[in-house]
PDB file of C-alpha atoms in Angstrom:
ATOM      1  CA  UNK A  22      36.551   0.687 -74.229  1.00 43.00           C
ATOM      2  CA  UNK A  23      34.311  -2.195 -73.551  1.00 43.00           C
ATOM      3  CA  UNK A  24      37.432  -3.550 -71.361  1.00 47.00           C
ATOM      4  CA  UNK A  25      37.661  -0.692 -69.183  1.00 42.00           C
ATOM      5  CA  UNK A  26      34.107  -0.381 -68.571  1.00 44.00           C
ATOM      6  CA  UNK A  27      33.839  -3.933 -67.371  1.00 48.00           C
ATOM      7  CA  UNK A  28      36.943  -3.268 -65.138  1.00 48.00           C
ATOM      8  CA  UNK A  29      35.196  -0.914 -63.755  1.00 41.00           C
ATOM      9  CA  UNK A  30      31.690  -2.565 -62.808  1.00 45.00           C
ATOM     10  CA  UNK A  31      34.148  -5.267 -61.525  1.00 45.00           C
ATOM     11  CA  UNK A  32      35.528  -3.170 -59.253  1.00 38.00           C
ATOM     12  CA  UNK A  33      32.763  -1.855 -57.961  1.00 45.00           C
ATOM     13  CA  UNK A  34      31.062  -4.444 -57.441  1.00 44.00           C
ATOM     14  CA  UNK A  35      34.182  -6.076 -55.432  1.00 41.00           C
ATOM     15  CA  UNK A  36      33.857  -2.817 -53.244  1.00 43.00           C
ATOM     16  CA  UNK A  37      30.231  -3.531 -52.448  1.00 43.00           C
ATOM     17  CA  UNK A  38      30.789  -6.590 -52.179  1.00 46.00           C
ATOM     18  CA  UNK A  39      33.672  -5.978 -49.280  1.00 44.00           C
ATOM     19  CA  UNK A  40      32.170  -3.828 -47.778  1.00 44.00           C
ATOM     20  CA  UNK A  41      28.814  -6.303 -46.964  1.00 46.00           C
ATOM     21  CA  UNK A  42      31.117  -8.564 -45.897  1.00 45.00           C
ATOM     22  CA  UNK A  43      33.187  -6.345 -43.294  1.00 46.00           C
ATOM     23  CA  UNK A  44      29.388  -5.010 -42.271  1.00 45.00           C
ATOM     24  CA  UNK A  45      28.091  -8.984 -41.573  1.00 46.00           C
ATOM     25  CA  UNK A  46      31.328 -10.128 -40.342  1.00 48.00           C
ATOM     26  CA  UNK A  47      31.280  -7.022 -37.548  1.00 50.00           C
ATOM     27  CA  UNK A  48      34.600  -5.795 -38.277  1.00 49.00           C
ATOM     28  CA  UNK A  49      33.566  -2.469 -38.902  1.00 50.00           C
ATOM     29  CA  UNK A  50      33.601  -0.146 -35.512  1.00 50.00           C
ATOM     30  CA  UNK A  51      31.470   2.571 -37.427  1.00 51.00           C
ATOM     31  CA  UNK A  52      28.158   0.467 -36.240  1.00 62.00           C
ATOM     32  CA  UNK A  53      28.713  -0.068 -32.754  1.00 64.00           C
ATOM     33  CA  UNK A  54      29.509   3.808 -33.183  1.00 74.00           C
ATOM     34  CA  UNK A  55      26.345   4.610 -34.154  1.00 76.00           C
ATOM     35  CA  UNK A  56      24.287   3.060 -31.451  1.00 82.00           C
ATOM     36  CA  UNK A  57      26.180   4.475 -28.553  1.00 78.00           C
ATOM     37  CA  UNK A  58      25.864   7.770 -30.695  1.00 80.00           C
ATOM     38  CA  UNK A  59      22.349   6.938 -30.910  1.00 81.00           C
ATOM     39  CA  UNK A  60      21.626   6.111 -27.403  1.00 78.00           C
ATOM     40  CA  UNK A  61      23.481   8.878 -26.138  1.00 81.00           C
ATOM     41  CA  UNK A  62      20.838  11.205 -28.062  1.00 78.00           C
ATOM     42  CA  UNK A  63      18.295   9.518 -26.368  1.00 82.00           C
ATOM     43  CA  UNK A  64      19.138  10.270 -22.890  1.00 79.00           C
ATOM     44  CA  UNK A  65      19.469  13.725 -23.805  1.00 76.00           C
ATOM     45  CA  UNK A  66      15.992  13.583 -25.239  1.00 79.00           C
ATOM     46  CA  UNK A  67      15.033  12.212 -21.777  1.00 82.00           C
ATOM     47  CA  UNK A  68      16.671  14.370 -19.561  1.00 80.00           C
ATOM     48  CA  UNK A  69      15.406  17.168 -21.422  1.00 84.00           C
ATOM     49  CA  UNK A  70      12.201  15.989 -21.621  1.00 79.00           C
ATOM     50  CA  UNK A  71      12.231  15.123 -17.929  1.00 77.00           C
ATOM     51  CA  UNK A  72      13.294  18.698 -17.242  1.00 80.00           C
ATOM     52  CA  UNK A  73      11.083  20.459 -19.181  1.00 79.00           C
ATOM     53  CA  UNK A  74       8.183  18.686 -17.208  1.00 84.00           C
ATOM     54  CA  UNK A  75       9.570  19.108 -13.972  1.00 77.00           C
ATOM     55  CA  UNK A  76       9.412  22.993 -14.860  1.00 82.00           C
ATOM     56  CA  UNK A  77       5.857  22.948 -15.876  1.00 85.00           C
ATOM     57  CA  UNK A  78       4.561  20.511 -13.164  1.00 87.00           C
ATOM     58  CA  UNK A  79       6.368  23.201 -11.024  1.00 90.00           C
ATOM     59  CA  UNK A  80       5.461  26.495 -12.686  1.00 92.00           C
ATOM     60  CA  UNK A  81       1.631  25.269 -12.809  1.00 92.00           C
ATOM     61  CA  UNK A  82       1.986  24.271  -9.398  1.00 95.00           C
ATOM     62  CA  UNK A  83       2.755  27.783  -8.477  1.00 95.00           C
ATOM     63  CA  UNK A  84       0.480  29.596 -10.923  1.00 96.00           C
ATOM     64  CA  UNK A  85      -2.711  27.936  -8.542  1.00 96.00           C
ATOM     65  CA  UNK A  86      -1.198  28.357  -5.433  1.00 96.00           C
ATOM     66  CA  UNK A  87      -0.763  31.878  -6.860  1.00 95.00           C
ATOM     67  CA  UNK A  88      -4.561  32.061  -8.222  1.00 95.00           C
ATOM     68  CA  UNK A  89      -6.207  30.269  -5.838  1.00 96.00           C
ATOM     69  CA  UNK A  90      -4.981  32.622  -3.320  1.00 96.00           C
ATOM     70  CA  UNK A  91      -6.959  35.319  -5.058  1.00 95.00           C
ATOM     71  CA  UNK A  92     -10.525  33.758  -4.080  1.00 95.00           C
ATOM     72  CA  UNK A  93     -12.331  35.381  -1.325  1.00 96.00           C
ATOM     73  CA  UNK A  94     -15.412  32.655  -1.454  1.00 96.00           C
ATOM     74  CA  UNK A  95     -18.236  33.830   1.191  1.00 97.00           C
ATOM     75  CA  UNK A  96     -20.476  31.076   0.766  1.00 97.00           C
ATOM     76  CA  UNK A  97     -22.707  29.869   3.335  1.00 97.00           C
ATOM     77  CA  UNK A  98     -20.914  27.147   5.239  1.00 98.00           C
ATOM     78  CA  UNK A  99     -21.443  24.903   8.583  1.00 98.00           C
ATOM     79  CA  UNK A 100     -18.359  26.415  10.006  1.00 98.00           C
ATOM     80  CA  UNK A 101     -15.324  28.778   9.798  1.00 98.00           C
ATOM     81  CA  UNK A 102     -12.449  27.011  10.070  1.00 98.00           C
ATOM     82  CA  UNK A 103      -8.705  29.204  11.459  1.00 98.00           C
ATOM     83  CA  UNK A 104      -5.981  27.474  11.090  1.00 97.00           C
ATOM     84  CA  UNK A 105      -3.469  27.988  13.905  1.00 94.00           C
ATOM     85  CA  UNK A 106      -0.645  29.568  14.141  1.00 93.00           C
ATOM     86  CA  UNK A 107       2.013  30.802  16.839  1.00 92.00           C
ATOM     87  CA  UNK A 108       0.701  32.124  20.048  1.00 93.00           C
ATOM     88  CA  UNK A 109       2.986  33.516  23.002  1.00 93.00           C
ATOM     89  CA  UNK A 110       1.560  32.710  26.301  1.00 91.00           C
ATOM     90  CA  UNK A 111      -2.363  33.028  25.021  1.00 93.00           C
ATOM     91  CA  UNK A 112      -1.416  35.967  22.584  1.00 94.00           C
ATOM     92  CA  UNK A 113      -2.402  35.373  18.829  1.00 96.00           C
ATOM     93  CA  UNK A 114       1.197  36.042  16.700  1.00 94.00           C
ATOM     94  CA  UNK A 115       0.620  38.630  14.301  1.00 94.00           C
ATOM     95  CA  UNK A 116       0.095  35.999  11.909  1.00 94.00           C
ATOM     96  CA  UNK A 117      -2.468  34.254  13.981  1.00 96.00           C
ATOM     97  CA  UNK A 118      -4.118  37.497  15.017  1.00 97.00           C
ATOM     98  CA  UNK A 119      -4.899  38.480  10.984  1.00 96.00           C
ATOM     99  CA  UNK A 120      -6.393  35.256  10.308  1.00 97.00           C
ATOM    100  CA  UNK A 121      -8.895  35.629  13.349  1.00 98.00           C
ATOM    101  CA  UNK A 122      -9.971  38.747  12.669  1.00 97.00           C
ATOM    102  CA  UNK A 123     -10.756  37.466   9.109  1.00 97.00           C
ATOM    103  CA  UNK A 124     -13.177  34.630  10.978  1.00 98.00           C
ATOM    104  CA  UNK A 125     -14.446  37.788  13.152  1.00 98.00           C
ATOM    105  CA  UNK A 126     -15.497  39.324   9.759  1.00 97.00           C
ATOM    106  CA  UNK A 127     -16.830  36.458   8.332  1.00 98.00           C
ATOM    107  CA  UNK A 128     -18.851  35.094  11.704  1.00 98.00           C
ATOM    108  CA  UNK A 129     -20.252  38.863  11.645  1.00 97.00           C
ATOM    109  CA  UNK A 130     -21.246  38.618   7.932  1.00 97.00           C
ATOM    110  CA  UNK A 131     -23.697  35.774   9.203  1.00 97.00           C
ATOM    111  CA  UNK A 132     -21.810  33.051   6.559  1.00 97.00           C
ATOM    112  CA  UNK A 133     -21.588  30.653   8.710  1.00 98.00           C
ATOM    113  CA  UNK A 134     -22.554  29.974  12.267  1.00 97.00           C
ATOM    114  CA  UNK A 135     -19.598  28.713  14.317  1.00 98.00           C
ATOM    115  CA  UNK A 136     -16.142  29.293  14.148  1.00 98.00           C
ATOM    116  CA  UNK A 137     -13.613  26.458  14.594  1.00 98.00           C
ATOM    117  CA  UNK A 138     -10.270  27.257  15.903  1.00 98.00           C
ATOM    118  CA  UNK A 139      -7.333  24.409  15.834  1.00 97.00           C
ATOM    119  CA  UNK A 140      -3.936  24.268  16.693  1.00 96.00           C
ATOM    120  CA  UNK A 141      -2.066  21.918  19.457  1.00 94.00           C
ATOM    121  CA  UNK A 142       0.751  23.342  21.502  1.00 89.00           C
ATOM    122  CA  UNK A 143       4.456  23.531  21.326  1.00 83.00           C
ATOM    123  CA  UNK A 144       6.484  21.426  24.492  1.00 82.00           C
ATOM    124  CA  UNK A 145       6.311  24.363  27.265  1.00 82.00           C
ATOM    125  CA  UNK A 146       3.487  26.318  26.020  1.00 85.00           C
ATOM    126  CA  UNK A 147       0.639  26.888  28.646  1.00 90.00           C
ATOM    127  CA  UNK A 148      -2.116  27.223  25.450  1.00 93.00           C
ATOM    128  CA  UNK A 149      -3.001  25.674  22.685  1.00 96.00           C
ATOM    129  CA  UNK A 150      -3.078  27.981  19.023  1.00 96.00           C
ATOM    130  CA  UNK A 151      -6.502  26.850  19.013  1.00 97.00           C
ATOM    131  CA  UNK A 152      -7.316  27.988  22.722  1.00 97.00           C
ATOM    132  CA  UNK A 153      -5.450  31.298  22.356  1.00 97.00           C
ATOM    133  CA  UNK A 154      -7.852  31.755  19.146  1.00 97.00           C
ATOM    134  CA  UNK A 155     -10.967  31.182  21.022  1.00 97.00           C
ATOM    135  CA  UNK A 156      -9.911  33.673  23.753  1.00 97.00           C
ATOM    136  CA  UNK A 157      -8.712  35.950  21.758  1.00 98.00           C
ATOM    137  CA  UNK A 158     -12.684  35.562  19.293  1.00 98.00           C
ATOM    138  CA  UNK A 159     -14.728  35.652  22.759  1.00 97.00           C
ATOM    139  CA  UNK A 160     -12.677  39.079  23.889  1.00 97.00           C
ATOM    140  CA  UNK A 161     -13.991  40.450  20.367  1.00 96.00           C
ATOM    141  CA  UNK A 162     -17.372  39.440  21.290  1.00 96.00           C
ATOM    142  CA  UNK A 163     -18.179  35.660  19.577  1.00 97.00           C
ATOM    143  CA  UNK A 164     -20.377  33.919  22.308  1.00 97.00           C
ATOM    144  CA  UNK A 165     -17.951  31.266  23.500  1.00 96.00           C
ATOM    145  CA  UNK A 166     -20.881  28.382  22.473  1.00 96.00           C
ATOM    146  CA  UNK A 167     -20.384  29.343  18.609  1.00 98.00           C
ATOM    147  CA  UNK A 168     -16.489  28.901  19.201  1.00 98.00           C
ATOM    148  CA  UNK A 169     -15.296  25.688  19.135  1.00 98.00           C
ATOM    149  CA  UNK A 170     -11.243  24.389  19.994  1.00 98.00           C
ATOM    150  CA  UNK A 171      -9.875  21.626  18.709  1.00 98.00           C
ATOM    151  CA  UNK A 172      -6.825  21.463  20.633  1.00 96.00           C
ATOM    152  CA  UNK A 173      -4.798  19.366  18.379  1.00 92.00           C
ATOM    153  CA  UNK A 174      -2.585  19.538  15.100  1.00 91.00           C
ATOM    154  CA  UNK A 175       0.935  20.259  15.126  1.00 89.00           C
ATOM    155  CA  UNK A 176       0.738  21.060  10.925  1.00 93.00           C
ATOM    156  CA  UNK A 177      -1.523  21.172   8.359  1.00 94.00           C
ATOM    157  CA  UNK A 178      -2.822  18.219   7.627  1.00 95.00           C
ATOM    158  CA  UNK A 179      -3.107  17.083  11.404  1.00 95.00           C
ATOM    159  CA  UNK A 180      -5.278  20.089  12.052  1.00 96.00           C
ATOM    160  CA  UNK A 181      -7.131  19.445   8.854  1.00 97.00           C
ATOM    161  CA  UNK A 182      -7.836  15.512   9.960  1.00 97.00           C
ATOM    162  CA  UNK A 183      -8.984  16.500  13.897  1.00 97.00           C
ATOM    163  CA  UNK A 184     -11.297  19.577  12.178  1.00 98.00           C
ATOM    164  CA  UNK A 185     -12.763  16.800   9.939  1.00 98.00           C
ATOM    165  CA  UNK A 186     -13.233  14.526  12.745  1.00 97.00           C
ATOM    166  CA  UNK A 187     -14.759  17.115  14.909  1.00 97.00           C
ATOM    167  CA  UNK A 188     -17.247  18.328  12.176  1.00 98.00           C
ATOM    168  CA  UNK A 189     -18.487  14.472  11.277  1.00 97.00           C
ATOM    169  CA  UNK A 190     -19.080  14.179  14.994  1.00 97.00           C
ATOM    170  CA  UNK A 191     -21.043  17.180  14.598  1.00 96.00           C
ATOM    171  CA  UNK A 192     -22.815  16.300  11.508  1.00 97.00           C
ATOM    172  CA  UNK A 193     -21.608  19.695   9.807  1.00 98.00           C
ATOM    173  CA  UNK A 194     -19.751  18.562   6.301  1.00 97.00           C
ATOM    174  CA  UNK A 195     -18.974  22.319   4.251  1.00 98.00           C
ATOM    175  CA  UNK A 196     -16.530  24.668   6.074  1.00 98.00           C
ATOM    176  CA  UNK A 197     -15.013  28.016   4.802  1.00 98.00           C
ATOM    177  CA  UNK A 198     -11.169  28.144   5.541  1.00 98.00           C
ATOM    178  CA  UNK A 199      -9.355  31.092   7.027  1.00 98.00           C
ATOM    179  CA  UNK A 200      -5.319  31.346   6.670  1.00 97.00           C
ATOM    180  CA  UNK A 201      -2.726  32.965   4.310  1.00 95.00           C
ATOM    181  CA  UNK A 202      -3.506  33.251   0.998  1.00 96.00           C
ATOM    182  CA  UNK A 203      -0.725  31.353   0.258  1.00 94.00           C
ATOM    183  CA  UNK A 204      -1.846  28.399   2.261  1.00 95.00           C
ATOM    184  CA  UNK A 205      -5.224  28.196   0.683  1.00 97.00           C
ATOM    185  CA  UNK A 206      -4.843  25.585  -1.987  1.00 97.00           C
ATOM    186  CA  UNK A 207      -3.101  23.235  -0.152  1.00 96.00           C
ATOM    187  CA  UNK A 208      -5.698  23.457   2.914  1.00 97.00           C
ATOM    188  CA  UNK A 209      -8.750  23.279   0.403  1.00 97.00           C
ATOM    189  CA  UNK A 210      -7.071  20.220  -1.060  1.00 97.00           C
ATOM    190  CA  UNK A 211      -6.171  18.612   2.363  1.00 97.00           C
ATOM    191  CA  UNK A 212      -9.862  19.364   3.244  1.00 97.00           C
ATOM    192  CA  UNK A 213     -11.846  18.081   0.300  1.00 97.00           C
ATOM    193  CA  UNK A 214      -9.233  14.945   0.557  1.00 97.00           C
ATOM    194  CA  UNK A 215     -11.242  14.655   4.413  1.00 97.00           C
ATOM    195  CA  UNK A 216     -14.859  14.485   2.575  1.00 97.00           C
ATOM    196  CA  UNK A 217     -15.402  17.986   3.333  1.00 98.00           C
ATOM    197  CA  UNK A 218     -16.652  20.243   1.380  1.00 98.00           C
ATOM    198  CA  UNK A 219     -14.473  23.396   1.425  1.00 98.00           C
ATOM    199  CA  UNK A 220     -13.657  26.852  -0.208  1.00 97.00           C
ATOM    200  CA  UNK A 221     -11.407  29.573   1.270  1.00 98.00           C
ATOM    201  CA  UNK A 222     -11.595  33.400   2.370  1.00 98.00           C
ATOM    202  CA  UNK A 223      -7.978  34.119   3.471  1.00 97.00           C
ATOM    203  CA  UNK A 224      -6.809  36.795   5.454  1.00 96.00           C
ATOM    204  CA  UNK A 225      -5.761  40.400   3.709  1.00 94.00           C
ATOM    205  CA  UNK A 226      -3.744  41.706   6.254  1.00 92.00           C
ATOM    206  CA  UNK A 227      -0.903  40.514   7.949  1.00 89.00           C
ATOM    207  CA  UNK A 228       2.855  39.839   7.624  1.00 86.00           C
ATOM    208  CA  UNK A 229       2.095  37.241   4.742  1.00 81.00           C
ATOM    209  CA  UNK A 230       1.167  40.302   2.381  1.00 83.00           C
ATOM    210  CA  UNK A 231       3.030  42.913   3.843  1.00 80.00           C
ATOM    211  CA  UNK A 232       5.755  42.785   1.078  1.00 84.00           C
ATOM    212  CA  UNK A 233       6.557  41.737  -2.106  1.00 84.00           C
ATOM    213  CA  UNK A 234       9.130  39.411  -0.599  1.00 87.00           C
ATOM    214  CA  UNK A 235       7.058  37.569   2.338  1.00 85.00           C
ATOM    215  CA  UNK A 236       4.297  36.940  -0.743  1.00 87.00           C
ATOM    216  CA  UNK A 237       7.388  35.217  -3.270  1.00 91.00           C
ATOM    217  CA  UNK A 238       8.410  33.273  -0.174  1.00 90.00           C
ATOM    218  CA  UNK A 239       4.558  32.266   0.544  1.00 91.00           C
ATOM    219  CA  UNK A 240       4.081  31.136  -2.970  1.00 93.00           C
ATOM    220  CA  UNK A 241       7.342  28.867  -3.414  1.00 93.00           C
ATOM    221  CA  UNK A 242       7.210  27.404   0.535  1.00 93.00           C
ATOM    222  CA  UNK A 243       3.613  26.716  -0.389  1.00 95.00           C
ATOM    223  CA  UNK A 244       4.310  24.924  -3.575  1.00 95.00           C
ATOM    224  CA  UNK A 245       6.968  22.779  -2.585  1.00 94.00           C
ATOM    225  CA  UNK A 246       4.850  21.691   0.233  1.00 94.00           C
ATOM    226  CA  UNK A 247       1.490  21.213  -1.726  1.00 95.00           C
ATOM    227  CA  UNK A 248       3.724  19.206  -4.666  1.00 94.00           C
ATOM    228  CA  UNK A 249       5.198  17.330  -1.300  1.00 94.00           C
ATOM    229  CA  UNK A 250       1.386  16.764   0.428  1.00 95.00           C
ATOM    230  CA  UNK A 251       0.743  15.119  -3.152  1.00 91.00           C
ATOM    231  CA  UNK A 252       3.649  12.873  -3.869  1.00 92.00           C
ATOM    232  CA  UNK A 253       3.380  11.618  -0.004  1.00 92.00           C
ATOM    233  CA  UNK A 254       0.056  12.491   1.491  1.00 88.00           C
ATOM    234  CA  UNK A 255       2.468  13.661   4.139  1.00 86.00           C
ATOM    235  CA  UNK A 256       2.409  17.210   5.565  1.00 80.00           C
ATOM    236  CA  UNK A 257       5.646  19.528   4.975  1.00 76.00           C
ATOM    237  CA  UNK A 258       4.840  22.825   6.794  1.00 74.00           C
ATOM    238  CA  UNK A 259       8.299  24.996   6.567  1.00 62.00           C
ATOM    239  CA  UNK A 260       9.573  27.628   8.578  1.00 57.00           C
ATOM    240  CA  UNK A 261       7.334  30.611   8.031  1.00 52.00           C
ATOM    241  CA  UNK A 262      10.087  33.326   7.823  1.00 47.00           C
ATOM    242  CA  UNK A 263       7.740  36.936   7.823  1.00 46.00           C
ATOM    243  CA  UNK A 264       7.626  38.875  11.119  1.00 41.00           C
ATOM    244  CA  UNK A 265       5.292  36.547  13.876  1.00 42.00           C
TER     245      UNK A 265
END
């Protein structure tokens, strides 16, 4: 009995002992295995992970372009700032024409008092957006000395820089912003990136709230281009597909 026992501790001690020396030695494929097995989990873990951020830098992204389009803040500033938008021969678009009569309302609420419009021209255009939106203020009875154009910007953040400019030159440093809702956060930020101090009372008319489908086009245009503005500091204004 004593005999077979020992055979058998021999044994297996040969077999751990064989198998050490197979592990030391390399010839066993099971480890080499086990790190591509393991380093293949990994990248999942990081594309995963990567994903799963991308989604919630994205989703958040939306959820404030989304809330901060909600604010209607009234108050008191230097100026009212429109942002331009198309204009056919010195006739505010639709779009353009809701956002002016939103300054119109706020000028006549006595928050602020002058109105800024801005807004270069496309190549064959005989106005400016921001000329068209003076005219177009003036005919609705703004004394032309509160109005002033800035007659430059062919997106955002070039109409945001020359309104800044024009206001330090001024000595006026707070301004309440008037476009889409949609188009809010990313003009606030763009502003406030300018030194100025800045809040928003968007328009509530217009084709940009018509429909449930011109507001879900507002809200992802708007937060690819904020998340854009952001990673760049470069302005990424896309085609604005409502009825002008």
């Amino acid at each position: 009995m004593w005999s077979i026992w020992g055979s058998l501790c021999c044994w297996q001690t040969w077999g751990v002992d064989t198998s050490r020396r197979r592990s030391v030695s390399g010839a066993d494929p099971v480890g080499a295995n086990g790190i591509g097995a393991r380093a293949l989990r990994w990248a999942h873990r990081l594309v995963i992970g990567a994903t799963v951020m991308g989604v919630l830098l994205v989703g958040g992204t939306a959820f404030r372009v989304w809330q901060v389009a909600r604010i209607d803040d009234y108050t008191p500033a230097d100026a009212i700032v429109v942002l331009g938008a198309a204009q056919y021969s010195g006739t505010p678009s639709s779009v353009f024409e809701a956002r002016l009569d939103q300054a119109y309302e706020l000028f006549q609420l006595g928050v602020a008092p002058q109105v800024i419009t801005v807004g270069g021209k496309q190549d064959g255009d005989l106005f400016t957006e921001a000329a068209s939106g003076k005219n177009y203020l003036r005919e609705r009875g703004v004394p032309g000395d509160k109005i002033l154009a800035v007659e430059t910007g062919s997106n955002t953040l070039l109409s945001v820089e020359a309104v800044a400019m024009a206001m330090r030159a001024r000595e006026m440093s707070s301004a309440i912003l008037v476009s889409d809702p949609w188009h809010s956060l990313r003009t606030r930020t763009m502003a406030r990136d300018e030194g100025l101090a800045a809040w928003t009372a968007p328009t509530r008319t217009g084709p940009a709230v018509y429909t449930r489908e011109s507001q879900m086009h507002g809200i992802a245009r708007e937060t690819a281009a904020l998340l854009w503005y952001q990673l760049t500091h470069f302005s990424a204004d896309f085609t604005y597909t409502a009825q002008q």
